[in-house]
Amino acid sequence: DAGITQSPRYKITETGRQVTLMCHQTWSHSYMFWYRQDLGHGLRLIYYSAAADITDKGEVPDGYVVSRSKTENFPLTLESATRSQTSVYFCASTLRINEKLFFGSGTQLSVL
Amino acid sequence: QKEVEQNSGPLSVPEGAIASLNCTYSDRVSQSFFWYRQYSGKSPELIMSIYSNGDKEDGRFTAQLNKASQYVSLLIRDSQPSDSATYLCADTPYGNNRLAFGKGNQVVVIP
């Protein structure tokens, strides 16, 4: 079934390595988001995008890079992974900002 | 200050009782408010959205919005074990193309 998919589902990497998390949606939603979820912090916004080629920082953008050359894809790159970036990462999308947000299944990232 | 605050700790309620969750937000002109439910190890899913003052009911769920006091609440009537989850409050701060979430409240329904 079409929808929003994240890959990989699980990832283990080492400190200092570059890691890219993928997000793909098939609905042509305008808005896409990357959140990280940690115990005690809830969902924190890393980056978001209102349309292709338009991205903006969220609450915790340091150490992350995003791009959105196509509407359907919104990859998140950790340029040099740190242990503090160990987290569960969720990608989400919506057609309009005041409507339901659709979440991917999440990527559990461990940085050793 | 975080934009959306959910300060209550875990909530334990007996099966069949009412669970009550509260959320406050900082942006006076926020327009849209949401409650998401997240089961352990799963993604959040929308259960309620509310845009105007007052109550909105959907099955066993009721959302209440008070813009003057800047709070939104969620009532779960006739709580069931399947309601055991973390509930996340969210809003769309006016002028921002994003959704801000609170930390969430864990609800445990005891059979």
JSON list of C-alpha atoms in Angstrom, two decimals:
[
{"chain": "A", "resi": 1, "resn": "ASP", "atom": "CA", "xyz": [0.00, 0.00, 0.00]},
{"chain": "A", "resi": 2, "resn": "ALA", "atom": "CA", "xyz": [1.28, 3.49, -0.77]},
{"chain": "A", "resi": 3, "resn": "GLY", "atom": "CA", "xyz": [2.11, 5.79, 2.07]},
{"chain": "A", "resi": 4, "resn": "ILE", "atom": "CA", "xyz": [5.15, 7.07, 3.89]},
{"chain": "A", "resi": 5, "resn": "THR", "atom": "CA", "xyz": [8.15, 4.81, 4.28]},
{"chain": "A", "resi": 6, "resn": "GLN", "atom": "CA", "xyz": [11.36, 5.19, 6.20]},
{"chain": "A", "resi": 7, "resn": "SER", "atom": "CA", "xyz": [14.58, 3.29, 5.77]},
{"chain": "A", "resi": 8, "resn": "PRO", "atom": "CA", "xyz": [16.44, 1.71, 7.34]},
{"chain": "A", "resi": 9, "resn": "ARG", "atom": "CA", "xyz": [14.27, 0.48, 10.21]},
{"chain": "A", "resi": 10, "resn": "TYR", "atom": "CA", "xyz": [17.32, -0.06, 12.42]},
{"chain": "A", "resi": 11, "resn": "LYS", "atom": "CA", "xyz": [20.81, 1.34, 12.09]},
{"chain": "A", "resi": 12, "resn": "ILE", "atom": "CA", "xyz": [23.94, 0.96, 14.17]},
{"chain": "A", "resi": 13, "resn": "THR", "atom": "CA", "xyz": [26.86, 3.22, 13.40]},
{"chain": "A", "resi": 14, "resn": "GLU", "atom": "CA", "xyz": [30.00, 4.58, 14.98]},
{"chain": "A", "resi": 15, "resn": "THR", "atom": "CA", "xyz": [30.84, 8.03, 16.23]},
{"chain": "A", "resi": 16, "resn": "GLY", "atom": "CA", "xyz": [32.07, 10.28, 13.45]},
{"chain": "A", "resi": 17, "resn": "ARG", "atom": "CA", "xyz": [30.45, 8.41, 10.57]},
{"chain": "A", "resi": 18, "resn": "GLN", "atom": "CA", "xyz": [28.00, 10.00, 8.18]},
{"chain": "A", "resi": 19, "resn": "VAL", "atom": "CA", "xyz": [24.54, 8.48, 8.20]},
{"chain": "A", "resi": 20, "resn": "THR", "atom": "CA", "xyz": [21.56, 9.17, 5.96]},
{"chain": "A", "resi": 21, "resn": "LEU", "atom": "CA", "xyz": [18.01, 8.27, 6.91]},
{"chain": "A", "resi": 22, "resn": "MET", "atom": "CA", "xyz": [15.56, 8.05, 4.05]},
{"chain": "A", "resi": 23, "resn": "CYS", "atom": "CA", "xyz": [11.93, 9.13, 3.90]},
{"chain": "A", "resi": 24, "resn": "HIS", "atom": "CA", "xyz": [9.62, 8.67, 0.94]},
{"chain": "A", "resi": 25, "resn": "GLN", "atom": "CA", "xyz": [5.92, 9.49, 0.60]},
{"chain": "A", "resi": 26, "resn": "THR", "atom": "CA", "xyz": [3.58, 8.70, -2.28]},
{"chain": "A", "resi": 27, "resn": "TRP", "atom": "CA", "xyz": [0.78, 11.20, -1.61]},
{"chain": "A", "resi": 28, "resn": "SER", "atom": "CA", "xyz": [2.49, 14.34, -2.99]},
{"chain": "A", "resi": 29, "resn": "HIS", "atom": "CA", "xyz": [2.08, 15.95, 0.42]},
{"chain": "A", "resi": 30, "resn": "SER", "atom": "CA", "xyz": [3.48, 19.46, 0.59]},
{"chain": "A", "resi": 31, "resn": "TYR", "atom": "CA", "xyz": [4.79, 19.30, 4.13]},
{"chain": "A", "resi": 32, "resn": "MET", "atom": "CA", "xyz": [7.37, 16.90, 5.45]},
{"chain": "A", "resi": 33, "resn": "PHE", "atom": "CA", "xyz": [9.00, 16.73, 8.87]},
{"chain": "A", "resi": 34, "resn": "TRP", "atom": "CA", "xyz": [11.76, 14.99, 10.76]},
{"chain": "A", "resi": 35, "resn": "TYR", "atom": "CA", "xyz": [11.34, 14.41, 14.48]},
{"chain": "A", "resi": 36, "resn": "ARG", "atom": "CA", "xyz": [13.47, 12.63, 17.02]},
{"chain": "A", "resi": 37, "resn": "GLN", "atom": "CA", "xyz": [11.98, 10.97, 20.06]},
{"chain": "A", "resi": 38, "resn": "ASP", "atom": "CA", "xyz": [13.86, 10.44, 23.29]},
{"chain": "A", "resi": 39, "resn": "LEU", "atom": "CA", "xyz": [12.68, 9.45, 26.75]},
{"chain": "A", "resi": 40, "resn": "GLY", "atom": "CA", "xyz": [11.66, 12.52, 28.69]},
{"chain": "A", "resi": 41, "resn": "HIS", "atom": "CA", "xyz": [11.66, 14.81, 25.65]},
{"chain": "A", "resi": 42, "resn": "GLY", "atom": "CA", "xyz": [8.75, 13.67, 23.55]},
{"chain": "A", "resi": 43, "resn": "LEU", "atom": "CA", "xyz": [8.87, 14.46, 19.86]},
{"chain": "A", "resi": 44, "resn": "ARG", "atom": "CA", "xyz": [11.31, 17.21, 18.95]},
{"chain": "A", "resi": 45, "resn": "LEU", "atom": "CA", "xyz": [11.35, 18.76, 15.51]},
{"chain": "A", "resi": 46, "resn": "ILE", "atom": "CA", "xyz": [14.68, 18.62, 13.70]},
{"chain": "A", "resi": 47, "resn": "TYR", "atom": "CA", "xyz": [13.85, 20.04, 10.26]},
{"chain": "A", "resi": 48, "resn": "TYR", "atom": "CA", "xyz": [10.76, 20.58, 8.19]},
{"chain": "A", "resi": 49, "resn": "SER", "atom": "CA", "xyz": [9.87, 21.41, 4.62]},
{"chain": "A", "resi": 50, "resn": "ALA", "atom": "CA", "xyz": [6.84, 23.21, 3.24]},
{"chain": "A", "resi": 51, "resn": "ALA", "atom": "CA", "xyz": [7.56, 22.25, -0.39]},
{"chain": "A", "resi": 52, "resn": "ALA", "atom": "CA", "xyz": [10.33, 21.03, -2.65]},
{"chain": "A", "resi": 53, "resn": "ASP", "atom": "CA", "xyz": [13.49, 23.11, -2.24]},
{"chain": "A", "resi": 54, "resn": "ILE", "atom": "CA", "xyz": [12.09, 24.82, 0.87]},
{"chain": "A", "resi": 55, "resn": "THR", "atom": "CA", "xyz": [13.45, 23.64, 4.22]},
{"chain": "A", "resi": 56, "resn": "ASP", "atom": "CA", "xyz": [13.69, 25.19, 7.64]},
{"chain": "A", "resi": 57, "resn": "LYS", "atom": "CA", "xyz": [15.19, 24.44, 11.02]},
{"chain": "A", "resi": 58, "resn": "GLY", "atom": "CA", "xyz": [13.17, 23.09, 13.86]},
{"chain": "A", "resi": 59, "resn": "GLU", "atom": "CA", "xyz": [13.90, 22.86, 17.55]},
{"chain": "A", "resi": 60, "resn": "VAL", "atom": "CA", "xyz": [17.08, 20.71, 17.42]},
{"chain": "A", "resi": 61, "resn": "PRO", "atom": "CA", "xyz": [18.78, 21.09, 13.99]},
{"chain": "A", "resi": 62, "resn": "ASP", "atom": "CA", "xyz": [22.46, 21.06, 15.01]},
{"chain": "A", "resi": 63, "resn": "GLY", "atom": "CA", "xyz": [24.42, 18.19, 13.48]},
{"chain": "A", "resi": 64, "resn": "TYR", "atom": "CA", "xyz": [21.76, 17.40, 10.87]},
{"chain": "A", "resi": 65, "resn": "VAL", "atom": "CA", "xyz": [21.34, 18.28, 7.21]},
{"chain": "A", "resi": 66, "resn": "VAL", "atom": "CA", "xyz": [18.28, 17.86, 5.01]},
{"chain": "A", "resi": 67, "resn": "SER", "atom": "CA", "xyz": [17.41, 18.31, 1.37]},
{"chain": "A", "resi": 68, "resn": "ARG", "atom": "CA", "xyz": [14.23, 18.15, -0.64]},
{"chain": "A", "resi": 69, "resn": "SER", "atom": "CA", "xyz": [14.91, 18.16, -4.35]},
{"chain": "A", "resi": 70, "resn": "LYS", "atom": "CA", "xyz": [11.74, 16.16, -5.03]},
{"chain": "A", "resi": 71, "resn": "THR", "atom": "CA", "xyz": [8.38, 16.49, -3.30]},
{"chain": "A", "resi": 72, "resn": "GLU", "atom": "CA", "xyz": [8.27, 12.81, -2.34]},
{"chain": "A", "resi": 73, "resn": "ASN", "atom": "CA", "xyz": [11.70, 12.49, -0.71]},
{"chain": "A", "resi": 74, "resn": "PHE", "atom": "CA", "xyz": [13.11, 14.12, 2.40]},
{"chain": "A", "resi": 75, "resn": "PRO", "atom": "CA", "xyz": [16.40, 12.52, 3.49]},
{"chain": "A", "resi": 76, "resn": "LEU", "atom": "CA", "xyz": [18.02, 13.37, 6.81]},
{"chain": "A", "resi": 77, "resn": "THR", "atom": "CA", "xyz": [21.82, 13.24, 7.08]},
{"chain": "A", "resi": 78, "resn": "LEU", "atom": "CA", "xyz": [23.88, 13.14, 10.22]},
{"chain": "A", "resi": 79, "resn": "GLU", "atom": "CA", "xyz": [27.14, 14.62, 9.02]},
{"chain": "A", "resi": 80, "resn": "SER", "atom": "CA", "xyz": [29.32, 13.22, 11.81]},
{"chain": "A", "resi": 81, "resn": "ALA", "atom": "CA", "xyz": [27.31, 11.06, 14.16]},
{"chain": "A", "resi": 82, "resn": "THR", "atom": "CA", "xyz": [27.60, 11.54, 17.91]},
{"chain": "A", "resi": 83, "resn": "ARG", "atom": "CA", "xyz": [26.32, 9.36, 20.76]},
{"chain": "A", "resi": 84, "resn": "SER", "atom": "CA", "xyz": [23.81, 12.05, 21.67]},
{"chain": "A", "resi": 85, "resn": "GLN", "atom": "CA", "xyz": [22.13, 11.42, 18.32]},
{"chain": "A", "resi": 86, "resn": "THR", "atom": "CA", "xyz": [21.15, 7.92, 19.40]},
{"chain": "A", "resi": 87, "resn": "SER", "atom": "CA", "xyz": [17.38, 8.13, 19.15]},
{"chain": "A", "resi": 88, "resn": "VAL", "atom": "CA", "xyz": [14.26, 7.05, 17.30]},
{"chain": "A", "resi": 89, "resn": "TYR", "atom": "CA", "xyz": [13.70, 9.19, 14.23]},
{"chain": "A", "resi": 90, "resn": "PHE", "atom": "CA", "xyz": [10.27, 9.73, 12.72]},
{"chain": "A", "resi": 91, "resn": "CYS", "atom": "CA", "xyz": [9.48, 11.20, 9.35]},
{"chain": "A", "resi": 92, "resn": "ALA", "atom": "CA", "xyz": [6.01, 12.62, 8.79]},
{"chain": "A", "resi": 93, "resn": "SER", "atom": "CA", "xyz": [4.01, 14.32, 6.08]},
{"chain": "A", "resi": 94, "resn": "THR", "atom": "CA", "xyz": [0.77, 16.20, 5.56]},
{"chain": "A", "resi": 95, "resn": "LEU", "atom": "CA", "xyz": [-0.97, 18.00, 2.73]},
{"chain": "A", "resi": 96, "resn": "ARG", "atom": "CA", "xyz": [-1.92, 21.01, 4.84]},
{"chain": "A", "resi": 97, "resn": "ILE", "atom": "CA", "xyz": [-0.38, 22.10, 8.12]},
{"chain": "A", "resi": 98, "resn": "ASN", "atom": "CA", "xyz": [-3.68, 22.08, 10.00]},
{"chain": "A", "resi": 99, "resn": "GLU", "atom": "CA", "xyz": [-4.52, 18.52, 9.00]},
{"chain": "A", "resi": 100, "resn": "LYS", "atom": "CA", "xyz": [-3.57, 15.04, 10.10]},
{"chain": "A", "resi": 101, "resn": "LEU", "atom": "CA", "xyz": [0.11, 14.21, 10.18]},
{"chain": "A", "resi": 102, "resn": "PHE", "atom": "CA", "xyz": [1.05, 10.82, 8.74]},
{"chain": "A", "resi": 103, "resn": "PHE", "atom": "CA", "xyz": [4.07, 9.19, 10.34]},
{"chain": "A", "resi": 104, "resn": "GLY", "atom": "CA", "xyz": [6.52, 6.66, 9.01]},
{"chain": "A", "resi": 105, "resn": "SER", "atom": "CA", "xyz": [7.39, 3.59, 11.05]},
{"chain": "A", "resi": 106, "resn": "GLY", "atom": "CA", "xyz": [10.50, 5.21, 12.48]},
{"chain": "A", "resi": 107, "resn": "THR", "atom": "CA", "xyz": [14.23, 4.50, 12.36]},
{"chain": "A", "resi": 108, "resn": "GLN", "atom": "CA", "xyz": [15.95, 3.36, 15.52]},
{"chain": "A", "resi": 109, "resn": "LEU", "atom": "CA", "xyz": [19.50, 4.72, 15.35]},
{"chain": "A", "resi": 110, "resn": "SER", "atom": "CA", "xyz": [22.27, 3.71, 17.71]},
{"chain": "A", "resi": 111, "resn": "VAL", "atom": "CA", "xyz": [25.59, 5.56, 17.64]},
{"chain": "A", "resi": 112, "resn": "LEU", "atom": "CA", "xyz": [28.35, 3.64, 19.40]},
{"chain": "B", "resi": 1, "resn": "GLN", "atom": "CA", "xyz": [9.71, 27.72, 27.46]},
{"chain": "B", "resi": 2, "resn": "LYS", "atom": "CA", "xyz": [8.49, 24.81, 25.43]},
{"chain": "B", "resi": 3, "resn": "GLU", "atom": "CA", "xyz": [5.62, 25.73, 23.12]},
{"chain": "B", "resi": 4, "resn": "VAL", "atom": "CA", "xyz": [3.42, 22.87, 24.29]},
{"chain": "B", "resi": 5, "resn": "GLU", "atom": "CA", "xyz": [3.47, 21.67, 27.89]},
{"chain": "B", "resi": 6, "resn": "GLN", "atom": "CA", "xyz": [2.21, 18.41, 29.26]},
{"chain": "B", "resi": 7, "resn": "ASN", "atom": "CA", "xyz": [3.32, 18.26, 32.85]},
{"chain": "B", "resi": 8, "resn": "SER", "atom": "CA", "xyz": [1.35, 15.40, 34.37]},
{"chain": "B", "resi": 9, "resn": "GLY", "atom": "CA", "xyz": [3.15, 12.18, 35.16]},
{"chain": "B", "resi": 10, "resn": "PRO", "atom": "CA", "xyz": [1.89, 8.72, 34.22]},
{"chain": "B", "resi": 11, "resn": "LEU", "atom": "CA", "xyz": [-1.85, 8.32, 34.74]},
{"chain": "B", "resi": 12, "resn": "SER", "atom": "CA", "xyz": [-3.30, 5.07, 36.02]},
{"chain": "B", "resi": 13, "resn": "VAL", "atom": "CA", "xyz": [-7.06, 4.61, 35.73]},
{"chain": "B", "resi": 14, "resn": "PRO", "atom": "CA", "xyz": [-9.28, 1.61, 36.38]},
{"chain": "B", "resi": 15, "resn": "GLU", "atom": "CA", "xyz": [-11.09, 0.09, 33.44]},
{"chain": "B", "resi": 16, "resn": "GLY", "atom": "CA", "xyz": [-14.36, 1.89, 32.80]},
{"chain": "B", "resi": 17, "resn": "ALA", "atom": "CA", "xyz": [-13.25, 5.15, 34.43]},
{"chain": "B", "resi": 18, "resn": "ILE", "atom": "CA", "xyz": [-12.59, 8.51, 32.81]},
{"chain": "B", "resi": 19, "resn": "ALA", "atom": "CA", "xyz": [-9.03, 9.48, 31.95]},
{"chain": "B", "resi": 20, "resn": "SER", "atom": "CA", "xyz": [-8.34, 13.21, 31.82]},
{"chain": "B", "resi": 21, "resn": "LEU", "atom": "CA", "xyz": [-5.30, 14.75, 30.15]},
{"chain": "B", "resi": 22, "resn": "ASN", "atom": "CA", "xyz": [-4.33, 18.40, 29.99]},
{"chain": "B", "resi": 23, "resn": "CYS", "atom": "CA", "xyz": [-2.07, 20.45, 27.78]},
{"chain": "B", "resi": 24, "resn": "THR", "atom": "CA", "xyz": [-1.12, 24.13, 27.76]},
{"chain": "B", "resi": 25, "resn": "TYR", "atom": "CA", "xyz": [0.37, 26.08, 24.89]},
{"chain": "B", "resi": 26, "resn": "SER", "atom": "CA", "xyz": [2.32, 29.32, 24.76]},
{"chain": "B", "resi": 27, "resn": "ASP", "atom": "CA", "xyz": [1.33, 30.91, 21.45]},
{"chain": "B", "resi": 28, "resn": "ARG", "atom": "CA", "xyz": [-1.83, 32.96, 21.94]},
{"chain": "B", "resi": 29, "resn": "VAL", "atom": "CA", "xyz": [-2.71, 32.80, 18.26]},
{"chain": "B", "resi": 30, "resn": "SER", "atom": "CA", "xyz": [-2.26, 29.07, 17.71]},
{"chain": "B", "resi": 31, "resn": "GLN", "atom": "CA", "xyz": [-4.99, 27.90, 15.38]},
{"chain": "B", "resi": 32, "resn": "SER", "atom": "CA", "xyz": [-5.04, 24.12, 15.35]},
{"chain": "B", "resi": 33, "resn": "PHE", "atom": "CA", "xyz": [-4.73, 21.57, 18.13]},
{"chain": "B", "resi": 34, "resn": "PHE", "atom": "CA", "xyz": [-4.30, 17.85, 18.03]},
{"chain": "B", "resi": 35, "resn": "TRP", "atom": "CA", "xyz": [-4.16, 14.78, 20.23]},
{"chain": "B", "resi": 36, "resn": "TYR", "atom": "CA", "xyz": [-2.05, 11.87, 19.02]},
{"chain": "B", "resi": 37, "resn": "ARG", "atom": "CA", "xyz": [-1.89, 8.42, 20.57]},
{"chain": "B", "resi": 38, "resn": "GLN", "atom": "CA", "xyz": [1.31, 6.38, 20.50]},
{"chain": "B", "resi": 39, "resn": "TYR", "atom": "CA", "xyz": [1.54, 2.75, 21.49]},
{"chain": "B", "resi": 40, "resn": "SER", "atom": "CA", "xyz": [4.89, 1.51, 22.72]},
{"chain": "B", "resi": 41, "resn": "GLY", "atom": "CA", "xyz": [7.25, 0.92, 19.81]},
{"chain": "B", "resi": 42, "resn": "LYS", "atom": "CA", "xyz": [4.82, 2.38, 17.27]},
{"chain": "B", "resi": 43, "resn": "SER", "atom": "CA", "xyz": [4.31, 5.64, 15.43]},
{"chain": "B", "resi": 44, "resn": "PRO", "atom": "CA", "xyz": [1.94, 8.34, 16.69]},
{"chain": "B", "resi": 45, "resn": "GLU", "atom": "CA", "xyz": [-1.55, 8.35, 15.22]},
{"chain": "B", "resi": 46, "resn": "LEU", "atom": "CA", "xyz": [-4.11, 11.15, 15.25]},
{"chain": "B", "resi": 47, "resn": "ILE", "atom": "CA", "xyz": [-7.15, 10.61, 17.45]},
{"chain": "B", "resi": 48, "resn": "MET", "atom": "CA", "xyz": [-8.60, 14.13, 17.72]},
{"chain": "B", "resi": 49, "resn": "SER", "atom": "CA", "xyz": [-8.24, 17.56, 16.16]},
{"chain": "B", "resi": 50, "resn": "ILE", "atom": "CA", "xyz": [-9.94, 20.72, 17.42]},
{"chain": "B", "resi": 51, "resn": "TYR", "atom": "CA", "xyz": [-9.90, 24.23, 16.00]},
{"chain": "B", "resi": 52, "resn": "SER", "atom": "CA", "xyz": [-12.48, 26.28, 17.91]},
{"chain": "B", "resi": 53, "resn": "ASN", "atom": "CA", "xyz": [-13.37, 26.88, 21.54]},
{"chain": "B", "resi": 54, "resn": "GLY", "atom": "CA", "xyz": [-15.57, 24.31, 23.22]},
{"chain": "B", "resi": 55, "resn": "ASP", "atom": "CA", "xyz": [-15.93, 20.57, 23.15]},
{"chain": "B", "resi": 56, "resn": "LYS", "atom": "CA", "xyz": [-15.58, 18.09, 20.33]},
{"chain": "B", "resi": 57, "resn": "GLU", "atom": "CA", "xyz": [-16.68, 14.51, 20.80]},
{"chain": "B", "resi": 58, "resn": "ASP", "atom": "CA", "xyz": [-15.69, 11.46, 18.82]},
{"chain": "B", "resi": 59, "resn": "GLY", "atom": "CA", "xyz": [-16.84, 8.18, 20.28]},
{"chain": "B", "resi": 60, "resn": "ARG", "atom": "CA", "xyz": [-15.34, 7.78, 23.74]},
{"chain": "B", "resi": 61, "resn": "PHE", "atom": "CA", "xyz": [-12.98, 10.73, 23.23]},
{"chain": "B", "resi": 62, "resn": "THR", "atom": "CA", "xyz": [-13.76, 14.39, 23.96]},
{"chain": "B", "resi": 63, "resn": "ALA", "atom": "CA", "xyz": [-11.37, 17.23, 23.25]},
{"chain": "B", "resi": 64, "resn": "GLN", "atom": "CA", "xyz": [-11.89, 20.56, 24.99]},
{"chain": "B", "resi": 65, "resn": "LEU", "atom": "CA", "xyz": [-10.29, 23.81, 23.85]},
{"chain": "B", "resi": 66, "resn": "ASN", "atom": "CA", "xyz": [-10.11, 27.05, 25.81]},
{"chain": "B", "resi": 67, "resn": "LYS", "atom": "CA", "xyz": [-8.17, 29.65, 23.84]},
{"chain": "B", "resi": 68, "resn": "ALA", "atom": "CA", "xyz": [-8.52, 32.35, 26.49]},
{"chain": "B", "resi": 69, "resn": "SER", "atom": "CA", "xyz": [-6.75, 30.13, 29.03]},
{"chain": "B", "resi": 70, "resn": "GLN", "atom": "CA", "xyz": [-4.51, 28.54, 26.40]},
{"chain": "B", "resi": 71, "resn": "TYR", "atom": "CA", "xyz": [-5.24, 24.95, 27.25]},
{"chain": "B", "resi": 72, "resn": "VAL", "atom": "CA", "xyz": [-6.59, 21.91, 25.52]},
{"chain": "B", "resi": 73, "resn": "SER", "atom": "CA", "xyz": [-7.68, 18.73, 27.23]},
{"chain": "B", "resi": 74, "resn": "LEU", "atom": "CA", "xyz": [-8.63, 15.19, 26.31]},
{"chain": "B", "resi": 75, "resn": "LEU", "atom": "CA", "xyz": [-11.16, 13.02, 28.11]},
{"chain": "B", "resi": 76, "resn": "ILE", "atom": "CA", "xyz": [-11.33, 9.29, 27.54]},
{"chain": "B", "resi": 77, "resn": "ARG", "atom": "CA", "xyz": [-14.62, 7.86, 28.78]},
{"chain": "B", "resi": 78, "resn": "ASP", "atom": "CA", "xyz": [-15.14, 4.20, 29.67]},
{"chain": "B", "resi": 79, "resn": "SER", "atom": "CA", "xyz": [-11.38, 3.61, 29.53]},
{"chain": "B", "resi": 80, "resn": "GLN", "atom": "CA", "xyz": [-10.31, 0.27, 28.09]},
{"chain": "B", "resi": 81, "resn": "PRO", "atom": "CA", "xyz": [-7.00, -1.60, 28.40]},
{"chain": "B", "resi": 82, "resn": "SER", "atom": "CA", "xyz": [-6.48, -0.85, 24.70]},
{"chain": "B", "resi": 83, "resn": "ASP", "atom": "CA", "xyz": [-6.34, 2.85, 25.62]},
{"chain": "B", "resi": 84, "resn": "SER", "atom": "CA", "xyz": [-3.05, 2.24, 27.47]},
{"chain": "B", "resi": 85, "resn": "ALA", "atom": "CA", "xyz": [-0.60, 4.37, 25.49]},
{"chain": "B", "resi": 86, "resn": "THR", "atom": "CA", "xyz": [1.20, 7.69, 25.47]},
{"chain": "B", "resi": 87, "resn": "TYR", "atom": "CA", "xyz": [-0.93, 10.67, 24.45]},
{"chain": "B", "resi": 88, "resn": "LEU", "atom": "CA", "xyz": [0.77, 13.58, 22.73]},
{"chain": "B", "resi": 89, "resn": "CYS", "atom": "CA", "xyz": [-0.66, 17.06, 22.50]},
{"chain": "B", "resi": 90, "resn": "ALA", "atom": "CA", "xyz": [0.34, 19.23, 19.52]},
{"chain": "B", "resi": 91, "resn": "ASP", "atom": "CA", "xyz": [-0.42, 22.61, 18.02]},
{"chain": "B", "resi": 92, "resn": "THR", "atom": "CA", "xyz": [0.45, 24.69, 14.97]},
{"chain": "B", "resi": 93, "resn": "PRO", "atom": "CA", "xyz": [1.88, 27.99, 16.19]},
{"chain": "B", "resi": 94, "resn": "TYR", "atom": "CA", "xyz": [0.44, 30.77, 14.06]},
{"chain": "B", "resi": 95, "resn": "GLY", "atom": "CA", "xyz": [2.64, 31.78, 11.17]},
{"chain": "B", "resi": 96, "resn": "ASN", "atom": "CA", "xyz": [4.77, 28.62, 11.42]},
{"chain": "B", "resi": 97, "resn": "ASN", "atom": "CA", "xyz": [4.53, 25.77, 8.96]},
{"chain": "B", "resi": 98, "resn": "ARG", "atom": "CA", "xyz": [5.16, 23.15, 11.59]},
{"chain": "B", "resi": 99, "resn": "LEU", "atom": "CA", "xyz": [3.62, 21.07, 14.31]},
{"chain": "B", "resi": 100, "resn": "ALA", "atom": "CA", "xyz": [4.97, 21.34, 17.86]},
{"chain": "B", "resi": 101, "resn": "PHE", "atom": "CA", "xyz": [4.46, 18.44, 20.28]},
{"chain": "B", "resi": 102, "resn": "GLY", "atom": "CA", "xyz": [4.38, 18.17, 24.03]},
{"chain": "B", "resi": 103, "resn": "LYS", "atom": "CA", "xyz": [6.36, 15.51, 25.87]},
{"chain": "B", "resi": 104, "resn": "GLY", "atom": "CA", "xyz": [3.35, 13.23, 26.15]},
{"chain": "B", "resi": 105, "resn": "ASN", "atom": "CA", "xyz": [1.43, 11.60, 28.99]},
{"chain": "B", "resi": 106, "resn": "GLN", "atom": "CA", "xyz": [1.43, 7.88, 29.58]},
{"chain": "B", "resi": 107, "resn": "VAL", "atom": "CA", "xyz": [-1.96, 6.38, 30.38]},
{"chain": "B", "resi": 108, "resn": "VAL", "atom": "CA", "xyz": [-2.26, 2.92, 31.94]},
{"chain": "B", "resi": 109, "resn": "VAL", "atom": "CA", "xyz": [-5.73, 1.38, 32.16]},
{"chain": "B", "resi": 110, "resn": "ILE", "atom": "CA", "xyz": [-5.92, -1.26, 34.86]},
{"chain": "B", "resi": 111, "resn": "PRO", "atom": "CA", "xyz": [-8.34, -4.14, 34.19]}
]
